[in-house]
Short mmCIF file of C-alpha atoms in Angstrom, two decimals:
data_model
loop_
_atom_site.label_atom_id
_atom_site.label_comp_id
_atom_site.label_asym_id
_atom_site.label_seq_id
_atom_site.Cartn_x
_atom_site.Cartn_y
_atom_site.Cartn_z
CA MET A 184 39.41 52.29 60.11
CA GLY A 185 36.54 50.98 62.79
CA LYS A 186 35.00 54.18 64.88
CA LYS A 187 36.96 55.25 67.62
CA ARG A 188 35.15 54.63 71.42
CA ALA A 189 34.37 57.81 73.46
CA VAL A 190 34.82 57.86 77.66
CA ILE A 191 32.98 59.82 80.48
CA THR A 192 36.41 61.17 82.86
CA GLY A 193 35.13 64.48 84.22
CA LEU A 194 31.59 65.39 85.52
CA GLY A 195 30.43 69.16 86.88
CA ILE A 196 26.55 69.71 87.62
CA VAL A 197 24.94 72.49 89.61
CA ALA A 198 21.04 71.41 90.49
CA PRO A 199 18.32 72.59 92.95
CA ASN A 200 19.76 69.72 95.21
CA GLY A 201 23.56 70.01 94.84
CA ILE A 202 26.13 72.09 93.21
CA GLY A 203 29.44 70.26 92.35
CA LEU A 204 29.18 66.23 91.64
CA GLU A 205 29.99 64.99 96.06
CA PRO A 206 27.02 67.23 97.10
CA PHE A 207 25.21 65.77 94.51
CA TRP A 208 25.59 62.28 94.65
CA GLU A 209 24.86 62.21 97.90
CA ALA A 210 21.21 63.84 98.13
CA ASN A 211 20.69 61.41 94.75
CA THR A 212 21.50 58.32 96.58
CA GLY A 213 20.19 59.75 99.67
CA GLY A 214 17.04 60.52 98.45
CA ARG A 215 16.96 64.52 99.18
CA SER A 216 14.52 67.27 97.46
CA GLY A 217 15.85 69.92 95.54
CA ILE A 218 12.48 71.23 95.69
CA GLY A 219 10.75 74.29 97.16
CA THR A 220 8.26 77.89 96.78
CA ILE A 221 9.42 79.30 94.20
CA THR A 222 12.03 82.47 95.43
CA ARG A 223 13.13 83.74 92.36
CA PHE A 224 9.83 86.43 91.24
CA ASP A 225 7.04 86.45 92.08
CA ALA A 226 4.96 83.40 92.08
CA SER A 227 1.85 84.93 94.40
CA ASP A 228 -1.27 85.05 91.62
CA TYR A 229 0.04 81.78 90.31
CA ASP A 230 -2.27 78.40 90.79
CA PHE A 231 1.90 76.41 90.90
CA ARG A 232 4.38 77.76 92.89
CA ILE A 233 6.97 75.77 93.53
CA ALA A 234 9.91 75.01 91.13
CA GLY A 235 13.79 73.25 92.23
CA GLU A 236 16.19 76.65 92.34
CA VAL A 237 18.98 76.40 92.13
CA ARG A 238 20.96 78.06 95.44
CA GLU A 239 23.39 79.49 97.85
CA PHE A 240 25.25 79.72 93.64
CA ASN A 241 27.46 82.13 93.13
CA PRO A 242 28.91 82.62 89.52
CA SER A 243 31.89 84.53 91.03
CA ARG A 244 33.78 81.28 91.61
CA TYR A 245 33.24 79.84 88.52
CA MET A 246 33.86 83.25 85.92
CA PRO A 247 35.03 86.95 86.09
CA ALA A 248 32.76 89.14 87.89
CA ALA A 249 32.66 91.66 85.14
CA THR A 250 30.69 88.11 82.61
CA VAL A 251 28.66 87.38 85.55
CA LYS A 252 27.44 91.17 85.02
CA ARG A 253 26.99 90.21 81.59
CA THR A 254 25.16 87.51 81.20
CA ASP A 255 22.69 84.89 82.33
CA ALA A 256 21.85 82.30 84.62
CA PHE A 257 22.03 79.82 82.33
CA VAL A 258 25.27 80.53 80.91
CA HIS A 259 26.57 80.62 84.85
CA TYR A 260 25.39 77.24 85.35
CA GLY A 261 27.16 75.85 82.06
CA VAL A 262 30.26 77.74 82.83
CA ALA A 263 30.25 76.59 85.96
CA ALA A 264 29.42 73.00 85.25
CA ALA A 265 32.77 73.02 82.84
CA ARG A 266 35.16 74.74 84.91
CA MET A 267 33.92 71.30 87.56
CA ALA A 268 34.42 68.43 84.50
CA LEU A 269 37.67 69.98 83.13
CA ASP A 270 38.83 70.41 87.09
CA ASP A 271 37.87 66.46 87.27
CA SER A 272 38.57 65.49 84.54
CA GLY A 273 42.71 66.17 84.93
CA LEU A 274 42.85 67.71 81.27
CA ASP A 275 45.94 70.12 80.84
CA LEU A 276 44.44 72.56 78.16
CA SER A 277 47.57 74.27 77.93
CA VAL A 278 49.19 71.22 76.12
CA GLU A 279 46.14 69.94 74.06
CA ASP A 280 44.89 70.73 70.73
CA ARG A 281 42.66 73.20 71.24
CA ALA A 282 41.04 72.60 67.60
CA SER A 283 40.06 68.96 68.49
CA ILE A 284 38.13 69.92 71.96
CA GLY A 285 34.95 70.77 71.29
CA VAL A 286 31.74 71.94 73.06
CA ILE A 287 28.12 70.83 72.29
CA LEU A 288 25.27 71.88 74.71
CA GLY A 289 21.73 72.28 75.25
CA SER A 290 19.54 74.27 76.36
CA GLY A 291 15.39 74.85 75.46
CA LEU A 292 15.07 78.84 76.67
CA GLY A 293 18.73 80.20 76.34
CA GLY A 294 18.62 83.99 77.98
CA ILE A 295 15.21 84.00 78.39
CA ALA A 296 15.02 85.94 82.33
CA PHE A 297 17.32 89.07 80.33
CA HIS A 298 14.07 88.19 77.00
CA GLU A 299 11.47 88.68 79.03
CA GLU A 300 13.21 92.09 81.58
CA GLN A 301 14.03 93.82 77.20
CA MET A 302 11.22 93.31 76.29
CA ILE A 303 9.52 94.92 79.08
CA ALA A 304 11.50 97.94 78.75
CA ALA A 305 11.19 97.71 75.07
CA TYR A 306 7.02 98.57 75.29
CA ASP A 307 7.53 100.47 78.23
CA LYS A 308 10.65 102.75 78.31
CA GLY A 309 10.78 103.12 73.97
CA VAL A 310 13.37 101.10 71.77
CA ARG A 311 17.26 103.07 73.02
CA ARG A 312 16.59 101.05 76.06
CA ILE A 313 17.58 97.62 75.00
CA ASN A 314 20.39 97.00 75.76
CA PRO A 315 22.88 96.94 73.83
CA LEU A 316 24.09 93.72 74.28
CA SER A 317 20.90 91.68 74.66
CA VAL A 318 22.12 89.34 71.24
CA PRO A 319 24.98 87.79 73.19
CA ARG A 320 22.87 88.02 76.44
CA VAL A 321 20.27 86.10 75.29
CA SER A 322 21.36 83.41 71.95
CA PRO A 323 20.72 80.03 73.81
CA ASN A 324 24.17 79.61 71.92
CA ALA A 325 25.63 81.94 74.36
CA VAL A 326 26.83 79.11 77.18
CA ALA A 327 28.54 77.62 74.57
CA GLY A 328 30.42 80.48 73.74
CA HIS A 329 31.17 81.80 76.40
CA ILE A 330 32.76 78.27 77.70
CA ALA A 331 35.17 78.12 74.70
CA ILE A 332 36.40 81.62 75.87
CA GLN A 333 37.30 81.52 78.79
CA PHE A 334 38.47 77.63 78.45
CA GLY A 335 40.17 78.56 75.09
CA LEU A 336 38.39 75.83 73.05
CA TRP A 337 38.77 76.03 69.09
CA GLY A 338 36.38 72.94 68.12
CA PRO A 339 33.19 73.35 67.15
CA ASN A 340 30.79 75.04 69.13
CA VAL A 341 26.92 73.97 69.14
CA VAL A 342 24.09 74.69 71.26
CA ILE A 343 21.74 71.69 70.35
CA SER A 344 17.33 73.32 71.14
CA ALA A 345 15.14 70.08 71.36
CA ALA A 346 13.63 71.02 74.44
CA CYS A 347 13.80 68.37 77.05
CA ALA A 348 15.58 66.12 75.03
CA SER A 349 18.22 68.78 74.40
CA GLY A 350 21.10 67.55 76.86
CA THR A 351 20.63 64.04 75.70
CA LEU A 352 21.10 64.61 71.95
CA ALA A 353 24.16 67.24 72.83
CA VAL A 354 25.84 63.87 74.69
CA GLY A 355 24.93 61.93 71.71
CA GLU A 356 26.53 64.14 69.08
CA ALA A 357 29.82 64.58 70.65
CA PHE A 358 30.30 60.68 71.11
CA ARG A 359 29.59 60.27 67.09
CA LYS A 360 32.02 63.47 66.52
CA ILE A 361 34.36 61.52 68.95
CA GLN A 362 33.24 58.18 67.03
CA SER A 363 34.42 59.74 63.81
CA GLY A 364 37.22 61.21 64.94
CA GLU A 365 36.30 64.42 64.43
CA LEU A 366 36.58 65.35 67.63
CA GLU A 367 39.32 64.42 69.98
CA ALA A 368 37.67 65.91 73.43
CA CYS A 369 34.29 67.59 73.88
CA LEU A 370 32.63 69.23 77.12
CA CYS A 371 29.16 68.41 75.84
CA GLY A 372 25.92 69.00 78.36
CA GLY A 373 23.20 70.68 79.03
CA VAL A 374 21.65 74.17 80.96
CA GLU A 375 18.65 75.86 81.88
CA ALA A 376 17.50 79.20 83.57
CA PRO A 377 13.43 78.47 82.89
CA LEU A 378 12.30 80.21 86.77
CA THR A 379 10.82 83.36 84.80
CA ARG A 380 6.67 84.68 85.55
CA PHE A 381 6.49 84.13 81.20
CA THR A 382 8.01 80.71 80.91
CA TYR A 383 6.67 79.30 84.10
CA GLY A 384 3.45 81.04 83.49
CA SER A 385 3.41 79.29 79.99
CA TYR A 386 3.64 75.76 81.14
CA ALA A 387 2.01 76.46 84.17
CA ALA A 388 -1.11 77.57 80.97
CA LEU A 389 -0.61 74.45 79.10
CA GLY A 390 -1.62 71.83 82.25
CA VAL A 391 1.43 70.08 82.75
CA MET A 392 3.15 71.46 86.13
CA SER A 393 1.70 69.83 89.78
CA ARG A 394 -0.63 72.02 91.43
CA ARG A 395 1.48 70.24 95.41
CA ASN A 396 1.93 73.76 96.60
CA ASP A 397 1.77 72.65 100.34
CA ALA A 398 4.30 69.92 100.21
CA PRO A 399 6.78 70.69 97.13
CA GLN A 400 9.18 68.36 97.77
CA GLU A 401 6.44 65.86 97.67
CA ALA A 402 5.36 67.12 94.12
CA SER A 403 7.63 65.61 91.99
CA ARG A 404 6.35 61.93 91.72
CA PRO A 405 7.12 60.12 88.80
CA PHE A 406 5.47 56.66 88.70
CA ASP A 407 3.06 56.87 91.11
CA LYS A 408 -0.35 56.45 91.15
CA GLU A 409 -0.97 60.37 92.69
CA ARG A 410 1.13 61.98 89.88
CA ASP A 411 -0.54 65.57 88.99
CA GLY A 412 2.40 66.73 87.39
CA PHE A 413 6.03 67.59 86.86
CA VAL A 414 8.00 70.55 89.17
CA MET A 415 10.03 72.68 86.51
CA ALA A 416 13.56 73.42 87.95
CA GLU A 417 16.63 74.81 86.85
CA GLY A 418 20.45 73.70 86.70
CA GLY A 419 23.19 72.38 84.73
CA ALA A 420 25.41 69.42 83.86
CA MET A 421 28.48 68.95 81.80
CA LEU A 422 30.76 66.06 80.93
CA VAL A 423 34.54 65.80 79.76
CA VAL A 424 34.02 63.45 77.19
CA GLU A 425 37.13 62.04 75.04
CA GLU A 426 38.38 59.25 73.44
CA LEU A 427 39.30 56.24 74.57
CA GLY A 428 43.11 55.63 73.94
CA ARG A 429 43.76 59.28 75.21
CA ALA A 430 41.94 58.89 78.31
CA VAL A 431 44.11 55.49 79.10
CA ARG A 432 47.27 57.25 77.63
CA ARG A 433 46.63 59.73 80.43
CA SER A 434 45.64 57.20 83.33
CA ALA A 435 42.28 59.85 83.35
CA HIS A 436 39.14 57.71 85.56
CA ILE A 437 36.67 56.58 83.50
CA TYR A 438 33.26 56.79 85.31
CA ALA A 439 31.57 54.78 82.04
CA GLU A 440 32.04 54.13 78.59
CA ILE A 441 29.34 55.94 76.38
CA ALA A 442 28.44 53.40 73.89
CA GLY A 443 24.97 53.75 72.09
CA TYR A 444 22.97 56.72 71.34
CA ALA A 445 19.69 57.08 69.11
CA ALA A 446 17.31 60.46 68.51
CA GLY A 447 14.25 59.90 66.47
CA SER A 448 11.12 61.51 66.39
CA GLY A 449 7.81 60.59 67.11
CA ALA A 450 6.50 62.91 64.52
CA TYR A 451 3.45 62.38 66.19
CA HIS A 452 2.87 65.73 68.35
CA MET A 453 3.50 68.68 70.23
CA VAL A 454 3.10 68.13 73.41
CA MET A 455 1.75 64.84 73.82
CA PRO A 456 3.27 61.49 73.57
CA GLN A 457 2.18 58.63 71.34
CA PRO A 458 0.05 56.96 73.50
CA ASP A 459 1.50 53.46 72.62
CA GLY A 460 4.96 54.28 73.35
CA LYS A 461 6.30 53.36 70.00
CA ASP A 462 8.53 55.87 69.31
CA ALA A 463 9.78 56.22 72.31
CA ALA A 464 10.32 51.96 71.87
CA ARG A 465 12.36 52.41 68.65
CA VAL A 466 14.86 55.21 69.96
CA MET A 467 15.91 53.04 72.85
CA TRP A 468 15.58 50.35 70.51
CA GLY A 469 18.09 52.32 68.37
CA ALA A 470 20.44 52.94 71.32
CA ILE A 471 20.69 49.69 72.64
CA ARG A 472 21.28 48.43 68.75
CA ASP A 473 23.88 50.96 68.61
CA SER A 474 25.88 49.59 71.36
CA GLY A 475 26.48 45.75 70.08
CA LEU A 476 24.49 44.99 73.60
CA ARG A 477 20.71 43.23 73.63
CA PRO A 478 17.76 44.57 76.29
CA GLU A 479 19.10 41.89 78.58
CA ASP A 480 22.86 43.53 78.87
CA ILE A 481 20.58 46.22 80.08
CA GLY A 482 21.03 46.13 84.41
CA TYR A 483 19.26 49.63 84.71
CA ILE A 484 16.80 52.63 83.20
CA ASN A 485 17.29 56.67 84.20
CA ALA A 486 14.06 56.95 82.84
CA HIS A 487 12.78 60.70 81.53
CA GLY A 488 9.93 59.80 83.99
CA THR A 489 9.05 63.63 84.27
CA SER A 490 5.35 62.98 87.04
CA THR A 491 2.70 63.94 84.32
CA SER A 492 0.53 61.60 83.99
CA VAL A 493 1.07 60.32 80.11
CA ASN A 494 4.92 60.19 79.87
CA ASP A 495 5.07 57.98 83.11
CA LEU A 496 2.69 55.25 81.67
CA VAL A 497 4.41 55.80 77.83
CA GLU A 498 6.69 55.65 79.30
CA THR A 499 6.48 52.29 80.53
CA LEU A 500 4.35 50.38 77.80
CA ALA A 501 7.42 51.41 75.59
CA ILE A 502 10.19 50.20 78.13
CA LYS A 503 7.69 46.49 78.36
CA GLU A 504 7.78 46.48 74.70
CA VAL A 505 11.50 47.04 74.21
CA PHE A 506 12.08 44.95 77.34
CA GLY A 507 9.57 41.68 77.13
CA GLU A 508 9.16 40.38 80.01
CA ARG A 509 11.92 41.41 81.72
CA ALA A 510 10.74 44.42 82.55
CA HIS A 511 9.65 44.06 85.84
CA ARG A 512 13.23 42.70 86.80
CA VAL A 513 15.21 46.08 85.49
CA PRO A 514 15.44 48.50 87.91
CA ILE A 515 14.73 52.27 86.67
CA SER A 516 14.52 55.04 88.64
CA SER A 517 13.52 58.76 87.95
CA THR A 518 16.12 62.43 88.79
CA LYS A 519 13.22 64.68 88.40
CA SER A 520 11.90 63.37 91.82
CA MET A 521 14.16 64.78 93.82
CA ILE A 522 15.47 67.94 91.49
CA GLY A 523 12.06 68.85 88.82
CA HIS A 524 12.46 69.15 84.99
CA THR A 525 15.76 70.94 84.32
CA ILE A 526 14.16 70.95 80.69
CA GLY A 527 17.61 71.00 78.50
CA ALA A 528 19.34 69.71 81.12
CA ALA A 529 17.55 67.08 82.36
CA GLY A 530 19.30 64.60 80.21
CA ALA A 531 22.88 66.21 80.78
CA ILE A 532 22.11 65.44 84.68
CA GLU A 533 20.11 61.99 83.91
CA ALA A 534 23.59 61.31 81.79
CA LEU A 535 25.70 62.52 84.61
CA VAL A 536 23.49 60.20 87.19
CA THR A 537 23.47 57.47 85.08
CA ALA A 538 27.45 57.53 84.98
CA MET A 539 27.49 57.50 88.68
CA VAL A 540 25.47 54.40 88.51
CA LEU A 541 28.13 52.22 86.84
CA ASP A 542 30.68 53.99 88.62
CA ARG A 543 29.73 53.95 92.52
CA GLY A 544 27.32 50.81 92.23
CA ILE A 545 24.69 52.98 93.88
CA ILE A 546 21.11 53.39 92.21
CA PRO A 547 19.53 56.34 93.24
CA PRO A 548 15.68 55.68 94.30
CA THR A 549 12.84 57.51 92.78
CA ILE A 550 11.18 59.42 95.80
CA ASN A 551 7.21 60.33 96.98
CA TYR A 552 6.52 56.63 95.48
CA ARG A 553 4.06 55.97 97.96
CA CYS A 554 0.78 54.44 96.06
CA LYS A 555 0.93 51.99 93.31
CA ASP A 556 -0.64 52.91 89.34
CA PRO A 557 -2.10 49.49 88.31
CA ASN A 558 -0.62 50.71 85.03
CA CYS A 559 2.56 51.93 85.85
CA ASP A 560 3.72 48.32 87.53
CA LEU A 561 7.50 48.23 87.64
CA ASP A 562 10.35 48.09 89.55
CA TYR A 563 10.94 52.18 89.93
CA VAL A 564 13.58 52.03 93.08
CA PRO A 565 10.90 53.32 95.64
CA ASN A 566 12.75 55.63 97.34
CA GLU A 567 15.25 54.49 98.61
CA SER A 568 18.89 54.01 96.49
CA ARG A 569 19.90 50.90 95.86
CA CYS A 570 23.47 49.29 95.53
CA ALA A 571 23.43 47.60 91.63
CA ARG A 572 26.18 45.94 89.95
CA VAL A 573 25.43 47.88 86.99
CA GLU A 574 27.79 47.13 83.47
CA ALA A 575 25.06 48.36 81.17
CA ALA A 576 22.22 51.71 81.43
CA LEU A 577 20.13 53.46 79.19
CA SER A 578 19.02 56.57 79.91
CA ASN A 579 15.63 58.18 77.94
CA SER A 580 14.80 61.61 77.67
CA PHE A 581 11.56 62.36 75.53
CA GLY A 582 10.72 66.16 74.62
CA PHE A 583 7.94 68.39 73.75
CA GLY A 584 7.92 68.44 70.17
CA SER A 585 8.20 64.59 69.56
CA CYS A 586 11.22 64.09 69.96
CA ASN A 587 13.45 61.87 71.20
CA ALA A 588 16.99 60.58 72.50
CA CYS A 589 18.70 57.98 74.35
CA LEU A 590 22.05 56.56 75.37
CA VAL A 591 23.04 53.83 76.68
CA LEU A 592 26.20 53.84 78.82
CA THR A 593 28.65 51.31 80.31
CA LYS A 594 31.40 50.10 82.13
CA GLU A 595 34.98 50.72 80.54
CA ARG A 596 34.67 47.79 78.31
CA VAL A 597 38.30 45.92 78.08
CA MET B 191 23.76 117.24 90.82
CA THR B 192 27.50 118.70 90.60
CA TYR B 193 29.85 118.64 88.27
CA GLU B 194 31.64 116.54 90.30
CA ASP B 195 28.62 113.66 90.85
CA VAL B 196 28.55 113.23 87.03
CA ARG B 197 32.33 113.07 86.67
CA ARG B 198 32.11 110.33 89.65
CA THR B 199 29.23 108.43 88.09
CA ILE B 200 30.59 108.84 84.72
CA ALA B 201 34.43 107.31 86.24
CA GLU B 202 31.77 104.80 87.95
CA ILE B 203 30.18 102.91 84.85
CA THR B 204 33.65 103.15 82.59
CA ALA B 205 35.62 101.22 85.51
CA GLU B 206 33.09 98.38 85.41
CA LYS B 207 32.87 98.02 81.92
CA LEU B 208 36.74 98.13 81.84
CA GLU B 209 36.87 95.98 84.60
CA LYS B 210 39.51 98.62 86.19
CA ASP B 211 39.98 100.03 89.17
CA VAL B 212 38.37 103.50 89.29
CA ALA B 213 41.16 105.68 90.57
CA ASN B 214 42.20 104.19 86.82
CA ILE B 215 39.71 106.53 84.81
CA PRO B 216 41.67 109.56 85.03
CA PRO B 217 39.95 112.90 83.71
CA ASP B 218 42.70 113.14 80.81
CA ALA B 219 43.26 108.57 79.45
CA ARG B 220 41.38 108.97 76.08
CA LEU B 221 39.38 106.42 76.75
CA ARG B 222 39.88 104.50 73.64
CA GLU B 223 43.50 104.34 72.85
CA ASP B 224 44.71 104.93 77.10
CA LEU B 225 41.66 102.70 78.45
CA GLY B 226 41.04 100.19 75.60
CA VAL B 227 37.46 101.30 75.03
CA ASP B 228 36.87 99.47 72.08
CA SER B 229 33.30 100.25 69.69
CA LEU B 230 30.58 97.53 71.93
CA THR B 231 32.12 99.02 75.00
CA ALA B 232 31.36 101.94 73.56
CA VAL B 233 27.97 101.69 73.67
CA GLU B 234 27.40 99.61 76.74
CA ILE B 235 29.02 103.04 78.47
CA VAL B 236 26.93 105.32 76.10
CA TRP B 237 23.00 102.51 77.43
CA GLU B 238 24.45 103.47 80.78
CA ILE B 239 25.06 107.43 81.33
CA GLU B 240 21.71 106.80 79.41
CA GLU B 241 20.31 104.26 82.43
CA LYS B 242 21.42 106.79 85.34
CA PHE B 243 20.65 110.09 84.30
CA GLY B 244 17.88 109.20 82.79
CA MET B 245 18.74 111.01 79.42
CA GLU B 246 19.05 110.66 75.68
CA LEU B 247 22.94 111.22 74.24
CA PRO B 248 23.53 111.48 70.70
CA ARG B 249 24.41 108.27 69.26
CA GLU B 250 27.26 109.82 67.35
CA LEU B 251 28.66 110.92 71.26
CA GLU B 252 30.64 106.58 71.21
CA THR B 253 33.23 108.18 68.38
CA SER B 254 33.37 112.19 68.88
CA VAL B 255 34.17 112.16 72.59
CA ARG B 256 37.96 111.92 73.08
CA THR B 257 39.16 111.46 76.63
CA VAL B 258 36.87 111.24 79.42
CA LYS B 259 36.91 114.76 80.15
CA ASP B 260 34.76 115.12 76.71
CA LEU B 261 32.43 112.60 77.98
CA VAL B 262 31.90 113.92 81.51
CA ASP B 263 31.66 117.90 80.21
CA PHE B 264 28.99 116.56 77.16
CA VAL B 265 26.54 114.86 79.98
CA ALA B 266 27.49 117.59 82.80
CA GLY B 267 26.71 120.74 80.03
CA LYS B 268 23.42 117.69 79.34
CA VAL B 269 22.94 118.16 82.90
CA ALA B 270 22.77 121.58 83.63
CA ALA B 271 20.44 122.19 80.29
CA GLY B 272 18.11 119.83 81.61
CA ALA B 273 18.11 121.51 84.93
CA ALA B 274 17.92 125.29 83.66
CA ASN B 275 15.18 123.78 81.28
CA ALA B 276 13.42 122.40 84.50
CA SER B 277 13.57 125.93 86.50
CA THR B 278 12.07 127.97 83.72
#
């Protein structure tokens, strides 16, 4: 029996520059940054004080107030995005086979804010003061559990932790489960709420973050010659992915088809990519081959594009390796230029953006692109969005721990 | 702190954990049978009482008290004992 096909029929998002699909898309195509000075915690003693914070977000709109109090922000973002994606898809869960719908998310860190709070309580006040709900609150899979409980989904319930590639792996694994016939539909995506004193400080200590405290909105500048690191951010995105035939039968709007996926490891270093980009290229190749397409069919690349000196250079090399001379003619943009790096959510947010590029025919820009880097000489769609009918697109994620994952999305091919 | 303060605080904590209105937490209500306090919620209620009153309660309390009033009486007793110790 041939493989089944998987399409994206619902999208939901909570991001620093927009909550909900349309506000987010408007901000992205308009090149609006969601980055600012940190308000979430006191960062006055840090050298780095900027982040992509989700603002004016009320989790009680999406989940019971009592659950809000017992859960961390990463769960709030996940449940909210799942609610939006389900509503957008038009799936009527009251008539669906709930056992055939799974929940797969990526999260690099889980409930790290509450974890920190409880560590302090345990050391300062004694172990009796550890909150009895600490375990279900800090566990990374809490977000998948809460989504399943809230919507009554009985299928596989999984959180994948693969650093900055987590969200991409979650969407890819959901795609595989639909291809194989194991699932009819899957809520998949990624979440992260890393803006805490310890976590922010840990990434700062690694020396990978931008120091542009005086110009937060200009700090994330992927592929620009003067890039000086990424900007940490929070948020979440969820996609409803379902088997093509059922989506067509219920006349669902199809944003895009997931046509290819590959994941792999550079087996190289915990925080550095392989300098020649061969590992990244191998996974990009893998996803394109999996889709049955060729590199020349790809009309847009949503880059990992973190704004670190090394990533953007190596990703450029990898794109050249895969696309050859044509690398200069494929539009490439970085969503992180506007929202920063949402770690485990990034791949899901970028899969959502890639689906929207195919659906709407607009490529959002890489903002803050001012100064050309001779080593990054491709078409990064600088500063202004572009109208383009794209038939197939690639979304890249390259994470710490040498974990890489790529997706190929296409317009639904009839 | 008066007995009424203790009663009100415990009623508020119980109501919040059960997602009920505080008016629906009468003193004679049985925690498990009438209010549906399960074992995890009981742990949460006791933890919150310890936090609010700055006291340590015996772990078996979760199973030994039957009604809201039993719980209030026990905590009020501890509060009174603490106040008596503090004044001597």
